[in-house]
Coordinates of C-alpha atoms and ligand atoms in Angstrom, one line a residue:
M1 CA 131.6 149.9 46.0
K2 CA 130.8 152.8 44.4
V3 CA 130.3 154.1 41.0
P4 CA 129.9 157.7 39.7
Q5 CA 127.3 158.1 37.2
A6 CA 129.8 161.2 35.9
Q7 CA 132.9 162.0 36.4
P8 CA 134.8 165.0 35.3
V9 CA 138.5 165.6 34.3
M10 CA 140.5 167.6 35.8
T11 CA 144.3 167.0 35.1
E12 CA 146.9 169.7 37.0
K13 CA 147.9 170.7 33.5
M14 CA 144.8 171.8 33.0
I15 CA 144.6 173.8 36.1
E16 CA 148.1 175.6 35.4
A17 CA 146.5 176.6 31.6
A18 CA 143.8 178.4 33.9
A19 CA 146.3 179.4 36.7
T20 CA 148.3 181.0 33.3
A21 CA 146.1 182.7 31.7
L22 CA 144.3 184.7 34.8
R23 CA 147.7 185.6 35.2
T24 CA 149.2 186.8 32.4
E25 CA 145.8 187.6 29.6
R26 CA 142.7 189.7 29.5
L27 CA 139.8 187.9 31.5
T28 CA 137.3 188.1 29.5
L29 CA 138.1 188.0 25.2
G30 CA 141.4 187.2 26.5
D31 CA 144.2 185.2 23.9
S32 CA 143.3 182.0 25.0
V33 CA 139.5 182.1 24.1
F34 CA 140.2 183.6 20.3
K35 CA 143.3 179.9 20.7
F36 CA 140.7 177.1 21.8
E37 CA 138.0 178.8 18.7
E38 CA 140.5 178.6 16.8
A39 CA 141.2 174.6 17.7
F40 CA 137.1 173.5 17.7
A41 CA 136.4 175.5 14.9
K42 CA 139.3 173.3 13.4
M43 CA 137.9 169.9 15.0
C44 CA 134.2 170.1 13.7
G45 CA 135.8 171.4 10.2
V46 CA 134.7 175.0 9.8
D47 CA 135.3 177.8 9.1
H48 CA 134.6 179.3 12.1
A49 CA 133.9 179.3 16.3
I50 CA 132.5 181.7 18.7
A51 CA 133.1 180.5 22.6
L52 CA 130.0 181.6 25.0
G53 CA 128.9 181.1 28.2
S54 CA 126.6 177.9 28.1
G55 CA 125.1 175.3 25.5
T56 CA 122.2 177.7 26.3
A57 CA 123.7 180.8 25.2
A58 CA 124.7 179.5 21.7
L59 CA 121.6 178.4 20.9
Q60 CA 119.8 181.7 21.2
L61 CA 122.3 183.8 20.5
G62 CA 122.7 181.4 16.7
L63 CA 119.1 180.8 16.4
Q64 CA 119.2 185.0 16.7
A65 CA 121.7 185.8 14.7
A66 CA 120.0 183.2 11.6
G67 CA 117.1 185.6 11.5
V68 CA 114.0 184.0 14.9
K69 CA 112.4 186.1 16.0
S70 CA 109.4 186.3 18.3
G71 CA 106.5 184.9 18.0
D72 CA 108.4 182.5 15.2
K73 CA 108.6 178.3 15.2
V74 CA 111.2 176.0 15.9
L75 CA 110.3 172.9 15.6
T76 CA 112.4 171.0 17.4
S77 CA 112.6 167.4 20.0
A78 CA 110.9 167.7 24.0
M79 CA 113.5 164.5 23.9
S80 CA 116.2 166.8 25.3
F81 CA 117.1 168.9 28.3
V82 CA 115.2 171.8 28.4
A83 CA 117.3 174.4 27.7
T84 CA 117.0 173.4 23.8
S85 CA 113.5 174.8 24.0
N86 CA 114.7 177.8 26.5
S87 CA 117.2 178.9 24.6
F88 CA 114.4 180.2 22.2
V89 CA 111.5 180.3 24.0
A90 CA 113.2 183.0 26.0
F91 CA 112.9 186.2 23.7
G92 CA 109.5 184.5 22.6
A93 CA 109.0 182.2 19.4
K94 CA 106.6 179.2 20.1
P95 CA 108.2 175.5 20.0
V96 CA 106.6 172.8 17.9
F97 CA 107.2 169.7 19.4
C98 CA 107.7 166.7 17.0
D99 CA 107.8 163.0 18.2
V100 CA 111.8 161.0 18.7
D101 CA 112.2 157.8 16.6
A102 CA 112.1 155.0 18.6
V103 CA 115.3 153.5 17.9
D104 CA 117.5 156.5 17.4
F105 CA 115.7 159.3 20.3
N106 CA 116.1 161.7 17.4
L107 CA 114.5 164.2 15.5
D108 CA 111.8 161.3 12.8
P109 CA 112.0 162.8 9.8
A110 CA 108.7 161.6 9.0
K111 CA 106.9 163.0 11.6
I112 CA 108.0 166.4 10.7
R113 CA 105.5 169.1 9.0
L114 CA 106.6 172.6 9.0
D115 CA 104.4 175.5 8.6
K116 CA 105.5 179.5 7.0
E117 CA 106.0 180.5 10.5
T118 CA 108.6 177.7 11.2
K119 CA 111.2 179.6 10.3
A120 CA 114.0 177.0 12.3
I121 CA 114.2 173.4 12.7
I122 CA 117.0 171.7 15.9
P123 CA 117.4 168.7 15.7
V124 CA 119.0 167.5 19.0
H125 CA 121.8 164.5 18.9
L126 CA 121.4 162.8 22.1
Y127 CA 123.1 161.2 24.1
G128 CA 125.9 162.2 21.2
H129 CA 124.3 160.0 18.8
P130 CA 123.8 162.0 15.1
A131 CA 120.5 163.0 14.0
K132 CA 119.4 161.6 10.5
M133 CA 120.9 165.0 9.3
D134 CA 120.0 164.5 5.6
E135 CA 116.4 163.8 5.6
I136 CA 116.3 166.7 8.2
N137 CA 118.2 169.7 6.2
E138 CA 116.5 168.7 3.1
I139 CA 112.7 168.9 4.8
A140 CA 113.9 171.9 6.1
Q141 CA 115.8 173.3 2.5
K142 CA 111.7 172.6 1.0
H143 CA 110.9 174.7 3.6
D144 CA 112.8 177.9 4.2
A145 CA 113.8 177.4 7.4
V146 CA 117.1 176.8 8.9
V147 CA 119.0 174.5 10.7
V148 CA 121.0 174.5 14.2
E149 CA 122.0 171.5 15.2
D150 CA 122.0 171.1 19.2
A151 CA 125.4 169.1 19.1
C152 CA 125.2 169.6 23.2
Q153 CA 126.2 166.3 23.8
A154 CA 128.0 165.3 20.2
H155 CA 131.6 166.7 20.9
G156 CA 133.7 165.0 17.9
A157 CA 130.4 163.1 16.6
R158 CA 130.3 162.3 12.9
Y159 CA 128.6 161.2 10.4
K160 CA 128.6 160.4 7.2
G161 CA 131.9 160.9 8.1
R162 CA 131.5 165.0 8.9
R163 CA 131.5 166.2 12.8
A164 CA 128.3 167.6 14.6
G165 CA 128.8 171.0 14.0
S166 CA 129.6 171.1 10.6
L167 CA 125.9 169.6 9.7
G168 CA 123.5 173.1 9.5
L169 CA 123.9 176.0 9.2
M170 CA 125.4 176.4 12.9
G171 CA 126.1 173.5 15.8
C172 CA 125.9 174.8 19.1
F173 CA 128.0 173.4 22.3
S174 CA 127.7 173.2 25.7
F175 CA 130.7 172.0 27.6
Y176 CA 129.1 171.7 30.6
P177 CA 131.2 170.2 33.7
T178 CA 129.7 166.4 32.9
K179 CA 130.1 166.6 29.2
N180 CA 132.4 164.9 27.0
M181 CA 135.1 167.3 27.0
H182 CA 134.1 170.7 29.5
V183 CA 135.8 173.9 30.1
G184 CA 136.6 174.1 34.2
G185 CA 132.9 175.4 34.4
D186 CA 129.4 176.5 32.2
G187 CA 130.4 177.6 28.9
G188 CA 129.8 177.1 25.0
M189 CA 130.6 176.8 21.2
I190 CA 128.6 177.4 17.9
T191 CA 130.2 176.7 14.5
T192 CA 129.4 177.3 11.0
N193 CA 130.6 178.2 8.3
D194 CA 128.7 181.3 7.2
P195 CA 130.5 184.3 7.9
K196 CA 127.3 186.4 9.1
I197 CA 126.5 184.4 12.0
A198 CA 130.2 183.9 13.1
E199 CA 129.8 188.4 12.7
I200 CA 126.5 188.1 14.9
T201 CA 126.9 185.6 17.0
K202 CA 130.0 187.3 18.3
K203 CA 128.3 190.6 18.0
L204 CA 125.2 189.2 20.4
R205 CA 127.6 188.0 22.6
H206 CA 129.6 191.3 24.1
C207 CA 126.9 193.0 24.3
G208 CA 125.4 193.8 20.5
R209 CA 129.2 196.7 20.7
K210 CA 129.9 197.4 17.1
G211 CA 132.6 199.7 18.9
Q212 CA 134.0 199.9 22.0
Y213 CA 131.5 202.6 23.0
E214 CA 128.6 202.3 20.2
H215 CA 125.7 199.2 20.4
D216 CA 124.1 198.7 16.6
I217 CA 121.6 195.4 17.9
I218 CA 120.5 194.6 21.3
G219 CA 123.1 191.8 23.1
Y220 CA 124.3 190.6 25.8
T221 CA 127.2 189.5 27.8
A222 CA 127.5 185.6 27.2
R223 CA 131.2 185.7 26.6
L224 CA 133.6 183.0 27.7
N225 CA 135.8 183.2 30.0
T226 CA 139.2 183.2 29.3
A227 CA 140.2 181.4 31.7
N228 CA 137.9 178.7 31.2
A229 CA 138.9 178.8 27.3
A230 CA 142.1 178.0 28.6
V231 CA 140.6 174.7 30.3
G232 CA 139.2 174.1 26.9
I233 CA 141.7 174.0 24.4
E234 CA 144.1 171.1 27.3
Q235 CA 140.6 169.3 27.3
L236 CA 140.2 169.6 23.6
K237 CA 143.1 167.6 23.0
L238 CA 142.0 164.7 24.9
L239 CA 139.2 164.3 22.6
D240 CA 139.2 161.6 20.7
Q241 CA 141.0 160.0 22.5
W242 CA 138.3 160.5 25.2
N243 CA 135.8 159.5 23.2
D244 CA 137.8 156.6 21.8
K245 CA 137.5 155.3 25.7
R246 CA 134.1 156.1 25.8
R247 CA 133.6 153.9 22.7
E248 CA 135.2 151.1 24.4
I249 CA 133.2 150.5 26.9
A250 CA 129.9 150.8 25.5
K251 CA 131.3 147.9 23.6
K252 CA 132.1 146.2 27.4
Y253 CA 128.6 147.6 28.5
D254 CA 127.0 145.8 25.3
Q255 CA 128.7 142.6 25.3
M256 CA 127.8 142.2 29.2
L257 CA 124.5 143.1 28.5
K258 CA 123.6 141.7 25.6
G259 CA 119.9 139.2 25.9
V260 CA 120.2 140.1 30.2
G261 CA 116.2 140.7 31.3
D262 CA 114.3 143.0 29.3
L263 CA 116.9 145.8 28.6
R264 CA 116.9 147.0 25.0
L265 CA 120.8 147.9 24.7
P266 CA 121.8 151.6 22.9
L267 CA 121.9 151.6 19.3
Q268 CA 125.0 149.8 17.7
P269 CA 127.6 152.7 15.1
S270 CA 127.5 152.0 12.2
N271 CA 129.7 153.9 9.4
D272 CA 126.7 156.4 8.7
F273 CA 126.8 156.9 12.8
E274 CA 129.9 157.2 15.0
P275 CA 127.7 158.1 18.2
V276 CA 130.4 159.7 20.9
Y277 CA 128.5 158.1 24.0
H278 CA 127.8 161.4 26.2
Q279 CA 125.6 158.4 27.5
Y280 CA 124.9 155.6 27.8
S281 CA 121.1 154.6 28.1
L282 CA 119.4 151.3 28.6
L283 CA 115.0 150.9 28.2
T284 CA 113.4 149.1 30.6
K285 CA 109.7 148.4 31.4
R286 CA 111.3 147.9 35.1
R287 CA 113.0 151.3 35.3
N288 CA 112.1 152.9 38.6
E289 CA 112.8 149.4 40.5
L290 CA 116.0 149.1 38.5
K291 CA 117.2 152.9 39.3
A292 CA 116.5 152.4 42.9
H293 CA 118.4 148.9 43.1
L294 CA 120.7 150.1 41.3
E295 CA 121.5 153.3 44.1
S296 CA 121.0 150.9 46.5
K297 CA 124.5 149.0 45.9
G298 CA 126.0 153.0 45.0
I299 CA 125.9 153.0 41.5
G300 CA 124.6 155.9 40.2
V301 CA 122.2 156.6 37.2
G302 CA 120.2 159.1 35.4
V303 CA 117.2 159.2 33.8
H304 CA 117.6 161.2 30.9
Y305 CA 114.8 162.3 30.7
E306 CA 112.0 162.3 33.2
I307 CA 109.7 164.1 31.8
P308 CA 109.7 165.4 28.5
I309 CA 110.1 169.1 27.7
H310 CA 106.8 169.9 26.4
L311 CA 105.4 167.7 30.2
Q312 CA 107.6 170.5 31.9
P313 CA 105.0 172.5 34.3
I314 CA 106.6 175.3 33.2
Y315 CA 105.4 174.2 28.3
R316 CA 101.4 173.2 30.4
E317 CA 101.2 176.1 31.4
M318 CA 102.5 178.7 28.7
Y319 CA 101.4 176.5 25.7
G320 CA 99.0 173.8 27.0
F321 CA 100.8 171.0 25.7
K322 CA 99.3 167.8 27.3
D323 CA 100.0 163.8 28.0
G324 CA 99.3 161.7 24.9
M325 CA 101.0 164.8 22.4
L326 CA 104.1 162.5 21.3
P327 CA 103.6 159.1 22.3
I328 CA 107.4 157.6 21.3
T329 CA 109.1 160.5 23.7
E330 CA 106.4 159.7 26.6
R331 CA 107.5 156.3 26.6
L332 CA 111.4 156.5 26.0
C333 CA 110.7 158.7 29.1
K334 CA 109.3 156.5 31.2
E335 CA 111.5 153.1 30.8
V336 CA 115.6 155.3 30.2
L337 CA 117.9 154.3 32.5
T338 CA 121.6 156.4 32.4
M339 CA 124.5 154.4 33.7
P340 CA 128.0 155.1 34.3
M341 CA 129.9 156.2 31.7
F342 CA 133.0 158.8 32.2
V343 CA 136.9 157.6 30.7
D344 CA 138.7 157.0 34.3
I345 CA 135.9 154.4 34.6
K346 CA 137.6 151.5 35.6
D347 CA 136.7 147.9 34.2
E348 CA 136.1 146.0 37.8
Q349 CA 133.3 149.5 38.3
I350 CA 131.6 148.8 35.1
K351 CA 131.8 144.4 35.7
Y352 CA 130.0 145.8 38.7
V353 CA 127.5 147.1 37.6
V354 CA 126.9 144.8 34.5
E355 CA 126.7 141.6 38.1
N356 CA 124.4 144.3 40.0
I357 CA 122.2 144.3 37.3
K358 CA 121.9 140.9 36.5
G359 CA 121.7 140.1 40.0
F360 CA 118.4 142.8 39.6
Y361 CA 117.2 139.8 36.9
G362 CA 117.8 137.0 39.1
Ligands
PLP1 C1 121.0 168.4 25.2 C2 121.3 170.0 25.5 N1 121.1 171.1 24.6 C3 120.9 172.3 25.3 C4 121.8 171.8 27.2 C5 122.3 173.0 27.6 O1 123.6 173.6 28.2 P1 124.1 174.3 28.6 O2 124.2 173.4 29.6 O3 125.6 174.6 29.2 O4 123.1 176.0 28.4 C6 123.3 171.2 27.2 C7 123.5 170.5 28.8 O5 123.5 171.0 29.9 C8 122.1 169.5 27.2 O6 122.7 168.7 26.5

């Protein structure tokens, strides 16, 4: 049996929606883009959504729209995809990495230290589990910093009943194909209740245009293509049911893997934290052995992430970051292993994964 780690859904209806958009709409900023934005804002419970070419673009343009500039500091987690901080390093802002909580793998509010130069905090809702937003917002408010959620793995997740993307000044999403929903290629979204952020990011994505031939800020070409938005509209309709499915799959893993070997299973959902299991990640001291064993049985597993951002070669080179700076993040990166997780996974495939994990531990 073969079990992939992830498997994006692409139905005939989604392909047809893209084809119709290609035949009948403007290819960029066509009607589907605005319809997708409206539906996505509604899902998140915010006033505005701005569709972009990627999650990285959403973070970069969002931070710039919030006034973060070259030389400013931005505090975030190194237990994330490198794009979280690339988004602002790209325009000269400086990364301040804060260690995570060993229980939820998200920014640990008790370890956040801000100074006058720190203009923004980016909590990452890792694997679709919301960060402790009340504490983070409170700290940010005291220091006059903005909070930009990296919700790239958290489409539809809820914190205290509110959706990811509505919990800070803005939320940033990615629609990369393996995410809980995608757009049939790269894509991203900013969600916000702030009309100013909406106005500026719309300009930034569209070459800094004031009018058709007039440009009053330095902008980018960072729009979401119309055909991709058309796919996104169809995907979004299924998001809640897909997230329910992911939670069911997680529950099955939880039940079958409880007490096996030295495994530590993901944090359970609670009233305040409703995760969407973008990933189902285990911890084990024998990570590399277990990974090799499962791969030899045709099971796709992942490591999210093998190298924490601060220890990526370019970050070491640019900032002199060293091993030992973030002890919890660094330990998690050595122990974490991501199981197959996708909506169409079959019970036999889940059982096959579990049997092979049990076989590994004898
Ligand atoms: C946590 C996180 N931040 C940022 C990104 C960047 O998104 P994109 O790949 O769409 O640029 C991703 C996904 O790839 C991500 O998982």
